[in-house]
Short mmCIF file of C-alpha atoms in Angstrom, two decimals:
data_model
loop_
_atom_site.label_atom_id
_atom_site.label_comp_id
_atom_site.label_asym_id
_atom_site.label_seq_id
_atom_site.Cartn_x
_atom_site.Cartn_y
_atom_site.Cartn_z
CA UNK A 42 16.58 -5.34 17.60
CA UNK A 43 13.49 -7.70 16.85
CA UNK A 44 11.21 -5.71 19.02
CA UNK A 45 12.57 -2.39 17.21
CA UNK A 46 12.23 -3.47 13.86
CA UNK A 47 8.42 -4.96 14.94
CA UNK A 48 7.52 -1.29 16.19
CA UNK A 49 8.59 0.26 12.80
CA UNK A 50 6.34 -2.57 11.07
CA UNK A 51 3.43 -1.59 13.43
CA UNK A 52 4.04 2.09 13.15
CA UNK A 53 4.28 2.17 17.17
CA UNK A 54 6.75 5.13 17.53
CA UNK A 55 9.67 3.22 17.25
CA UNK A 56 12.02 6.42 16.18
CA UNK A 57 11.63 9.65 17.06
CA UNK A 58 11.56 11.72 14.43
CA UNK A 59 10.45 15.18 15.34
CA UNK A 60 11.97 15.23 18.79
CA UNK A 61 15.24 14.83 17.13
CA UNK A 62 13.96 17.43 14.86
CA UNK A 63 17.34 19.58 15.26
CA UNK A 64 19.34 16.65 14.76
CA UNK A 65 18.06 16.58 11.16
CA UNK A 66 17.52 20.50 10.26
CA UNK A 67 21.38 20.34 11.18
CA UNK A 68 22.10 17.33 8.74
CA UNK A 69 19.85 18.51 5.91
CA UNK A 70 21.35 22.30 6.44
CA UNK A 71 24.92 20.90 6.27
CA UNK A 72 23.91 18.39 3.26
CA UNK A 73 22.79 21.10 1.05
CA UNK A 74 25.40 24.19 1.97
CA UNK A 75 27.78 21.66 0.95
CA UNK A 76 26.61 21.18 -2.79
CA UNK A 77 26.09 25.05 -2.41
CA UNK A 78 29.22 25.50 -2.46
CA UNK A 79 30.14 22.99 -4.80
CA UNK A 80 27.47 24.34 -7.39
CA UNK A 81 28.98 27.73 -6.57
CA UNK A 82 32.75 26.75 -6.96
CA UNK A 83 33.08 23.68 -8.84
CA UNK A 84 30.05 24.38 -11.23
CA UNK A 85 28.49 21.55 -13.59
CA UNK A 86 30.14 19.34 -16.08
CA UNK A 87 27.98 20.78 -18.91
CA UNK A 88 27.41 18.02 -21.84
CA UNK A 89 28.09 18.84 -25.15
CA UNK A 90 24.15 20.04 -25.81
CA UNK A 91 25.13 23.18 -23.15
CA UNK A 92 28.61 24.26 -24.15
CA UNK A 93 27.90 23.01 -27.99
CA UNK A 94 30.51 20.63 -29.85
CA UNK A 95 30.36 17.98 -32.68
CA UNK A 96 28.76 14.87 -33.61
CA UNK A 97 29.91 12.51 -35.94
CA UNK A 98 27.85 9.48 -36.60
CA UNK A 99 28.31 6.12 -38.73
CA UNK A 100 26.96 2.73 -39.03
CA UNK A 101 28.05 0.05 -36.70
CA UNK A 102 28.35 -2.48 -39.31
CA UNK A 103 31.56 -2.99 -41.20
CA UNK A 104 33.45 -5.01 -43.74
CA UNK A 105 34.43 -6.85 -40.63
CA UNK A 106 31.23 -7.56 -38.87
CA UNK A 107 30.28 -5.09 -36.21
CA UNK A 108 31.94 -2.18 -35.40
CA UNK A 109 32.60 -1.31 -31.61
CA UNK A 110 32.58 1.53 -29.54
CA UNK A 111 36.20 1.31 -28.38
CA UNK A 112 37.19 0.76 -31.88
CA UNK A 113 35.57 3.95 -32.56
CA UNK A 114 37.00 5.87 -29.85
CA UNK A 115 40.74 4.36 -30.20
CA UNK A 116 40.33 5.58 -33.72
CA UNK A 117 39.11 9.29 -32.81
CA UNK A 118 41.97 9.26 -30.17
CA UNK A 119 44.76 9.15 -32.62
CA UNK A 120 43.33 11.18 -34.94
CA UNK A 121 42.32 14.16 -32.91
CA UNK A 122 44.94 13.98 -30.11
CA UNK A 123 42.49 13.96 -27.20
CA UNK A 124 39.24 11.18 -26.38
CA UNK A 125 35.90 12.25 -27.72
CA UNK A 126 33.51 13.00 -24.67
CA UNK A 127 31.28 9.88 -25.50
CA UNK A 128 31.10 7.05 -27.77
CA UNK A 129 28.00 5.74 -27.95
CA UNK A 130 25.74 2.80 -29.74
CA UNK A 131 22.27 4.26 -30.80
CA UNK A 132 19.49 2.05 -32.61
CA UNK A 133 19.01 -1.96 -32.99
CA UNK A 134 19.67 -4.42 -35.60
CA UNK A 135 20.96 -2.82 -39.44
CA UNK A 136 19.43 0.79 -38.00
CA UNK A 137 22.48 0.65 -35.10
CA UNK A 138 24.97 3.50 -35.21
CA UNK A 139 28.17 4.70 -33.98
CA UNK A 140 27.56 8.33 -32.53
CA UNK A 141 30.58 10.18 -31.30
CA UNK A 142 30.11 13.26 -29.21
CA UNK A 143 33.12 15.78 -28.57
CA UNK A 144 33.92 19.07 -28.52
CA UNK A 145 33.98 21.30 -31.53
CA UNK A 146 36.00 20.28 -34.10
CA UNK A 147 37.08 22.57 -37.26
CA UNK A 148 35.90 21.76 -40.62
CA UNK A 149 39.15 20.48 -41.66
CA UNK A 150 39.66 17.84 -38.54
CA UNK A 151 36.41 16.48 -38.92
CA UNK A 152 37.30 15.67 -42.48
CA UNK A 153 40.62 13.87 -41.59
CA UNK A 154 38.63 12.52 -38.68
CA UNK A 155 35.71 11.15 -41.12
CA UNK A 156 38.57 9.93 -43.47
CA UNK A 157 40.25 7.92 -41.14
CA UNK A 158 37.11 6.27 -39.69
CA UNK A 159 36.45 5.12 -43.15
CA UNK A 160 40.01 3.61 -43.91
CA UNK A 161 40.41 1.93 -40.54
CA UNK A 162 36.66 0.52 -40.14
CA UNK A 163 34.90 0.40 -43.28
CA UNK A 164 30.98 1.17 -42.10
CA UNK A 165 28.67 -0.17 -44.65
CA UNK A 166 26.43 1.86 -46.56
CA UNK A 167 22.73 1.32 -47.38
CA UNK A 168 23.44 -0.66 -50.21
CA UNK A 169 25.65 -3.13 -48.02
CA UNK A 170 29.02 -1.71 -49.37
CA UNK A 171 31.57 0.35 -47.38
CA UNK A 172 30.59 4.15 -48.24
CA UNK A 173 32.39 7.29 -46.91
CA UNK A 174 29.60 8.59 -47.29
CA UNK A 175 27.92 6.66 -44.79
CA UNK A 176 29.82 9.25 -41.96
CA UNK A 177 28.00 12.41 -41.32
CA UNK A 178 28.96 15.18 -38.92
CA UNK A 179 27.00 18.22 -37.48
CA UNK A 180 27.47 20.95 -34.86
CA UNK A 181 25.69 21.03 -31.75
CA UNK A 182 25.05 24.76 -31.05
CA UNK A 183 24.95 25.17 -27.37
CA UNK A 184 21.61 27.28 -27.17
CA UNK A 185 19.91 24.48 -28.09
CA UNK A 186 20.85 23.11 -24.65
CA UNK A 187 19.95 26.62 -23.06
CA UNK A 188 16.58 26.23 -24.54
CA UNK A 189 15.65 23.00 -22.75
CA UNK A 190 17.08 24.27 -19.71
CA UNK A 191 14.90 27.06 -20.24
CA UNK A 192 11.39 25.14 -20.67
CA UNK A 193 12.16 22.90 -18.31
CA UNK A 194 12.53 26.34 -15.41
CA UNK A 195 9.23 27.30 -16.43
CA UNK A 196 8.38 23.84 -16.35
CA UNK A 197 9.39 23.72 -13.00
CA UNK A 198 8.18 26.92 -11.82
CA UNK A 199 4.35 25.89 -12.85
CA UNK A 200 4.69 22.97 -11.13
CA UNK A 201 5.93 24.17 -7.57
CA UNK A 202 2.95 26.75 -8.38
CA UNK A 203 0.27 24.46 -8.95
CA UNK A 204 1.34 22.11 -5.68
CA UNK A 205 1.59 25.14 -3.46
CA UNK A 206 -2.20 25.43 -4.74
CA UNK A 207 -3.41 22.01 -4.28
CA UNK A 208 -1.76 21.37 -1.13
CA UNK A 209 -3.10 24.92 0.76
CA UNK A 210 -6.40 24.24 -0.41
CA UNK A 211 -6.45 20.08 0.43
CA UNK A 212 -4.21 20.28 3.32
CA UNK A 213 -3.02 23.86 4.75
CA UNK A 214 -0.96 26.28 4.13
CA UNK A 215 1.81 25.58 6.75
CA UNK A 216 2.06 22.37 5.39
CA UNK A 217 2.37 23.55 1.03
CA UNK A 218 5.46 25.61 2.90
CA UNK A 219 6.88 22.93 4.41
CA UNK A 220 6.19 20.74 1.17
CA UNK A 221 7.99 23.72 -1.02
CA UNK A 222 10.56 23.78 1.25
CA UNK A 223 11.06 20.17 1.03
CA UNK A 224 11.20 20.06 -2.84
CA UNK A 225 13.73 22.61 -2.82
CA UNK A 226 15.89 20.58 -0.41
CA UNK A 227 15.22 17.79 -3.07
CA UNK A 228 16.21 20.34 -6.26
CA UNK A 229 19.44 21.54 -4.40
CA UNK A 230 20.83 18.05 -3.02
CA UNK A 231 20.15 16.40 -6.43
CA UNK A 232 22.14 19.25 -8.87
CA UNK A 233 24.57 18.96 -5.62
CA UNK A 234 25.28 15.55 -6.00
CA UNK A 235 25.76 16.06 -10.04
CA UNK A 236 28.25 18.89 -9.39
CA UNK A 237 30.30 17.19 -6.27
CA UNK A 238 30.61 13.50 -8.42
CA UNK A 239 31.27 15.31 -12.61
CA UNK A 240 28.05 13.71 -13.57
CA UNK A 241 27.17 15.02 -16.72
CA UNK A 242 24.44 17.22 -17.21
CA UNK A 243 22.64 16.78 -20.38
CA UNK A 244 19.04 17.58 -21.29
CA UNK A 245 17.97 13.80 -20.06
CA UNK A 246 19.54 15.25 -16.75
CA UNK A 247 17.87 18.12 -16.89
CA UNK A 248 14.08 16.62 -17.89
CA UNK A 249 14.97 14.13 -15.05
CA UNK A 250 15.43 16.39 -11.97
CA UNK A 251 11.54 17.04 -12.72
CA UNK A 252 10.53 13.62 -12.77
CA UNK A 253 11.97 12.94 -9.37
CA UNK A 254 9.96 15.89 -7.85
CA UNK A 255 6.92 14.11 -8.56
CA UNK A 256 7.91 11.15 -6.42
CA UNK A 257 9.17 13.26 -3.50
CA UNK A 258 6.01 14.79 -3.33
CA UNK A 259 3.62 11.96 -3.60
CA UNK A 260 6.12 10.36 -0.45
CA UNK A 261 5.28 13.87 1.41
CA UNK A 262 1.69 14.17 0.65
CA UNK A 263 0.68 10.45 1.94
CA UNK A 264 2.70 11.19 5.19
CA UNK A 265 0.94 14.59 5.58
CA UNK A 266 -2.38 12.79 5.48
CA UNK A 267 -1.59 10.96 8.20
CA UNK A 268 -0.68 13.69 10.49
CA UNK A 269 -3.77 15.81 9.43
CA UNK A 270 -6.00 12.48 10.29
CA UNK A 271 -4.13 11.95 13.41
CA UNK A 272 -4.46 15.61 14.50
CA UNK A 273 -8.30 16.15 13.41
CA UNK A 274 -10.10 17.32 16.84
CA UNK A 275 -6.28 17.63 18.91
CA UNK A 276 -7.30 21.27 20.37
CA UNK A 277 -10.16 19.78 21.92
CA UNK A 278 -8.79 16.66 23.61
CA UNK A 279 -5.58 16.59 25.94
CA UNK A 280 -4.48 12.99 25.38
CA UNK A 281 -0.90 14.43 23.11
CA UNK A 282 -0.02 17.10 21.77
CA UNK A 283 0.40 18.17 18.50
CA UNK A 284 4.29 17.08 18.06
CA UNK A 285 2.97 13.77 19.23
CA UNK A 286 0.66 13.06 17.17
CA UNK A 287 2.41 14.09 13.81
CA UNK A 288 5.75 11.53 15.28
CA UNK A 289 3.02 8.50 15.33
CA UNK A 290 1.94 9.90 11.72
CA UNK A 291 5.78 9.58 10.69
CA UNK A 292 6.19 6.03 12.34
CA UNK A 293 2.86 4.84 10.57
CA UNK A 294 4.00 5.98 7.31
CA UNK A 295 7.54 4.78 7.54
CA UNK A 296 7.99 1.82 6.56
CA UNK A 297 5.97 2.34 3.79
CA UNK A 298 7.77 5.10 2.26
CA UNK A 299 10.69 3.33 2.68
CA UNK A 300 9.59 -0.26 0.74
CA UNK A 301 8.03 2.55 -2.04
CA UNK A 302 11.60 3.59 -2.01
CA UNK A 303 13.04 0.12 -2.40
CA UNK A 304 10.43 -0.46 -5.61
CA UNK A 305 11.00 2.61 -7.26
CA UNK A 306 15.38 1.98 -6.86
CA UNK A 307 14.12 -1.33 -8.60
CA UNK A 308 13.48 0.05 -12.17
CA UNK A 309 16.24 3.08 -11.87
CA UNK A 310 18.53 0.07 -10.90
CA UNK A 311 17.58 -1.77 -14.11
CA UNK A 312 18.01 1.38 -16.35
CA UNK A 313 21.58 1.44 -15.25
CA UNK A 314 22.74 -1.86 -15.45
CA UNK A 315 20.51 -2.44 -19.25
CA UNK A 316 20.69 0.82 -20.59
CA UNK A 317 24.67 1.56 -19.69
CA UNK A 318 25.73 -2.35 -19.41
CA UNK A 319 24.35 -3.89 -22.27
CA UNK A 320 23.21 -1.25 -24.69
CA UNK A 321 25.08 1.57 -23.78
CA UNK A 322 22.82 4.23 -24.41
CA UNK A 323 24.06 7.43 -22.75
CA UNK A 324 20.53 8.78 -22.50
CA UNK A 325 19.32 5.97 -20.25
CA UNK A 326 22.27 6.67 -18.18
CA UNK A 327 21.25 10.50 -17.58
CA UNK A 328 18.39 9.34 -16.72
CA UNK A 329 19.06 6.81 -14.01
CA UNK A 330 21.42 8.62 -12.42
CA UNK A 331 19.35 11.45 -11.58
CA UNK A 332 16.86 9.67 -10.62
CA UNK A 333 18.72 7.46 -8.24
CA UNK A 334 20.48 10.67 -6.39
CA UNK A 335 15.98 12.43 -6.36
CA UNK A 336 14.91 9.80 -4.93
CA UNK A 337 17.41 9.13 -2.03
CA UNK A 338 16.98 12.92 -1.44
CA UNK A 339 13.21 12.95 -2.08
CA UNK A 340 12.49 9.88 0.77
CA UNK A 341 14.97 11.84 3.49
CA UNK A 342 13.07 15.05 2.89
CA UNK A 343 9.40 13.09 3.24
CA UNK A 344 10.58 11.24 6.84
CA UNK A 345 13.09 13.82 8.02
CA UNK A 346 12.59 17.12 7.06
CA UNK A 347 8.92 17.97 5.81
CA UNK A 348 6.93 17.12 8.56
CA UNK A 349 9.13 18.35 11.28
CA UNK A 350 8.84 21.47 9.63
CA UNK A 351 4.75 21.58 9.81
CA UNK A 352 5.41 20.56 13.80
CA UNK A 353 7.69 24.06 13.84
CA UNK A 354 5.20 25.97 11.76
CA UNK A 355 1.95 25.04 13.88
CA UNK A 356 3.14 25.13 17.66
CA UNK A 357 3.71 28.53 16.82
CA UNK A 358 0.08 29.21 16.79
CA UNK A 359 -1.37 30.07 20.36
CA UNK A 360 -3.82 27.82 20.51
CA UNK A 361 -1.83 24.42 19.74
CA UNK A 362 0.85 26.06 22.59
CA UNK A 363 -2.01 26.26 25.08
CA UNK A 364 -3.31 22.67 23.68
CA UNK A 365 0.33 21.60 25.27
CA UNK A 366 -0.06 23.30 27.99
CA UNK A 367 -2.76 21.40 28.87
CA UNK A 368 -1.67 17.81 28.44
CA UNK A 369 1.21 18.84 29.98
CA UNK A 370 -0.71 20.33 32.97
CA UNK A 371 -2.99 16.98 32.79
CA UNK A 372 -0.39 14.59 33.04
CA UNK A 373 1.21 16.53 35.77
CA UNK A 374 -1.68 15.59 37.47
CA UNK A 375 -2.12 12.03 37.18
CA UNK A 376 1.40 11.63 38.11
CA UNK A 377 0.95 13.67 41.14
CA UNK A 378 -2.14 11.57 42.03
CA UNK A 379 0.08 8.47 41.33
CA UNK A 380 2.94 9.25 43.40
CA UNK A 381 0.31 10.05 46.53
CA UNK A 382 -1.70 6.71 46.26
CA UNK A 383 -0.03 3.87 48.51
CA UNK A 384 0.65 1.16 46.33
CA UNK A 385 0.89 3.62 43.19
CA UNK A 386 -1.32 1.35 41.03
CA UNK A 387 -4.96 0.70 40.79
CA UNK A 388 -5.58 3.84 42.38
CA UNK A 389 -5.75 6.03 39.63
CA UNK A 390 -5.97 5.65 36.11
CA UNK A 391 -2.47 5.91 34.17
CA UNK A 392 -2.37 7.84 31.28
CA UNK A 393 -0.90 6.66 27.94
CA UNK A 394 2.62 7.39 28.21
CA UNK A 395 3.42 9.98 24.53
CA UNK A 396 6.86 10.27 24.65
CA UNK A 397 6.53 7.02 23.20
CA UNK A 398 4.02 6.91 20.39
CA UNK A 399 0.84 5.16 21.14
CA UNK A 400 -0.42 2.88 18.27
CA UNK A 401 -2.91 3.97 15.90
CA UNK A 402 -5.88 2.07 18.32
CA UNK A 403 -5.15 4.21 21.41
CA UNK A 404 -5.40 7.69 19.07
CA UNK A 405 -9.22 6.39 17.54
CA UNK A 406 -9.87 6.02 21.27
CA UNK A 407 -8.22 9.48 22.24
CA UNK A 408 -11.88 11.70 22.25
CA UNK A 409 -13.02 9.51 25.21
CA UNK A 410 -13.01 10.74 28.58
CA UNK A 411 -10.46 9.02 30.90
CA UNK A 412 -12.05 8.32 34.37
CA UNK A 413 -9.51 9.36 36.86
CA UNK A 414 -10.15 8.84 40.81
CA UNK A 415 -10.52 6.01 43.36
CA UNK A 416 -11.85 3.05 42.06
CA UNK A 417 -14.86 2.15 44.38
CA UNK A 418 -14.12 -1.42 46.73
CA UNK A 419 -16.00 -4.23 45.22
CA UNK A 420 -18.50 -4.81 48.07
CA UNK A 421 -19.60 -1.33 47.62
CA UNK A 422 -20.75 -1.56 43.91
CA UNK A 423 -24.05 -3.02 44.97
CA UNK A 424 -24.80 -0.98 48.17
CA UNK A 425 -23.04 -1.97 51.07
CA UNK A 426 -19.85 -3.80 52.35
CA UNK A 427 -21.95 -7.14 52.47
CA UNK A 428 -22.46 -6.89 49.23
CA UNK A 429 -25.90 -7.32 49.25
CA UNK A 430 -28.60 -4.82 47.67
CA UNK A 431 -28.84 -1.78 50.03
CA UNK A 432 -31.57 -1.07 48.20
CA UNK A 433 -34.62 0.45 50.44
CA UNK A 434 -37.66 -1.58 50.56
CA UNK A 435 -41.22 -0.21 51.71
CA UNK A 436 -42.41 2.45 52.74
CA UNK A 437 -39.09 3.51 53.49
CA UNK A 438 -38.11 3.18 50.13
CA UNK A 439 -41.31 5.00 48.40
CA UNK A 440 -42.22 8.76 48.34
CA UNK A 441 -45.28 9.52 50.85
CA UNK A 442 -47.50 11.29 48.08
CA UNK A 443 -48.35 13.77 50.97
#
């Protein structure tokens, strides 16, 4: 376990990633037919903003001291028959309100509603007395939630266009697909996830999916850097083949997309527990949430699923098939020449085993030629079994001039 974990520190090829390549197209396939088909069956729990509803607001100061947000919804509860679909505090200090979301409510419930809030808590005014006043309702029409969704698709849309750009021209093209195809996998798992648990979607929701994509792509761009540094010259050289080389890129990126992972959790973490907890601010809470469920789905794709998918998209290229070919043909070779040699070491020179991953060192080293053959007997380095100079002297040793 100690040496494991050290290899996944060192970036040594501790895990195969792309051999098992199957292994996760099957798990990532599975993952997002699944909220397919709860997107496609269950559908969304739409906030208020989407399906439009009512909003009654008041301040959360009373005769009494402060008012409460389960005082607020106990009182909504018996007067409207059914719970309000959030109860919320909003502002600090003498600017802090009680704002009630539900569905829509006729003008002449919102009045009794608005009545008894008044009678029960008694929210001061801005003159420090208890004011009916003080209550206000409004209706939420539900194309203003439509709206958002709508600038944040073309939002989205620019954006996927814009990285296909910059990652064909700084990288290449095989890899902006498998990038695209990666923040799709992101997109899908994330709405999944919100349809499967009854999250509410709000706009927050909404404006968040976009944040996360920003994080799953930075996570697949600094892996992808790696494998086109580790794979700059491969045709040419027959130490590993492509496959190979973009594993060791995974393993020397790993553990640092995973602590980025760990950091980023740290803040969405805090968001949850501060913004929900202690302040209970519903927007914070959208938020967070999303977030939490991109970036879990953002760091698989990045490991698991985007580079495996370059591998898939370059060997199909003839000339990194025949690159194979070759090392495979080459260490054919040396293990032929191994198994023929008596004692089976010292005789020839053993190439560097790539099923496992060599280390970064070994792949700086890969352009130089690997001498392969008999290794001459000591006393013959200098001339002759004595080991003396066998070195002519004399005339025997100089060209006649004739």
């Amino acid at each position: 376990m100690a040496s494991t974990l050290g290899r996944l520190y060192s970036g040594t090829g501790a895990l195969d990633v792309v051999g098992r390549r199957r292994i996760w197209y099957s798990i990532s396939g599975l993952l997002v037919a699944v909220c397919i088909l709860s997107m496609l069956l269950r559908g969304f729990n739409l906030g208020i903003d989407f399906e439009g509803g009512t909003r009654v607001q008041l301040p959360a100061q009373g005769v009494s001291g402060a008012i409460s947000t389960q005082q607020a919804e106990r009182v909504f509860t018996a007067t409207v028959g059914r719970p309000p679909e959030s109860v919320q505090t909003v502002g600090t200090g003498s600017a802090a309100s009680i704002l009630i979301r539900s569905a829509a409510l006729d003008t002449r419930t919102s009045f009794v509603l608005k009545r008894a809030l008044f009678e029960q808590l008694h929210p001061l005014g801005k003159d420090g007395k208890p004011s009916e006043q003080a209550i206000s309702d409004s209706a939420v029409s539900a194309t203003w939630g439509g709206e958002i969704s709508r600038q944040a698709l073309i939002a989205l849309v620019v954006f996927l266009g814009l990285v296909t750009v910059f990652l064909a021209v700084y990288f290449e093209p095989r890899m902006a697909a498998a990038a695209l195809i990666a923040l799709v996998h992101d997109v899908l798992v994330t709405a999944g996830i919100y349809s499967l648990i009854g999250f509410e979607v709000t706009p927050a929701s909404v404006i968040g999916l976009l944040t996360i994509l920003g994080f799953s792509l930075y996570d697949t761009v600094v892996v992808f850097d790696k494998v086109q540094e580790n794979t700059r010259g491969l045709l040419g050289l027959t130490r590993r083949t492509y496959p190979e080389a973009a594993n060791l890129a995974v393993n020397q990126t790993l553990m640092r997309s995973i602590n980025t992972s760990l950091i980023a959790v740290l803040p969405v973490l805090s968001l949850l527990v501060v913004g929900v907890g202690l302040l209970g601010v519903g927007t914070l809470k959208d938020l967070a949430l999303v977030q939490m469920a991109g970036i879990m789905a953002g760091t698989m794709s990045s490991i698991f699923l985007a580079t495996p998918l370059v591998v898939d998209l370059t060997m199909g290229r003839p000339a990194y098939r025949q690159q194979a070919e070759r090392v495979a043909a080459r260490r054919e070779k040396l293990a032929r020449k191994a198994a023929a040699s008596p004692e089976g070491a010292g005789e020839t020179a053993s190439p560097t085993p790539d099923s496992t991953a060599p280390t970064g060192d070994s792949l700086t080293s890969a352009g130089a030629s690997t001498t392969v053959g008999k290794a001459a007997p000591a006393g013959r380095r200098r001339g002759h079994p004595g080991g003396k100079n066998n070195r002519p002297s004399g005339k025997a040793g100089r060209p006649s001039g004739r």
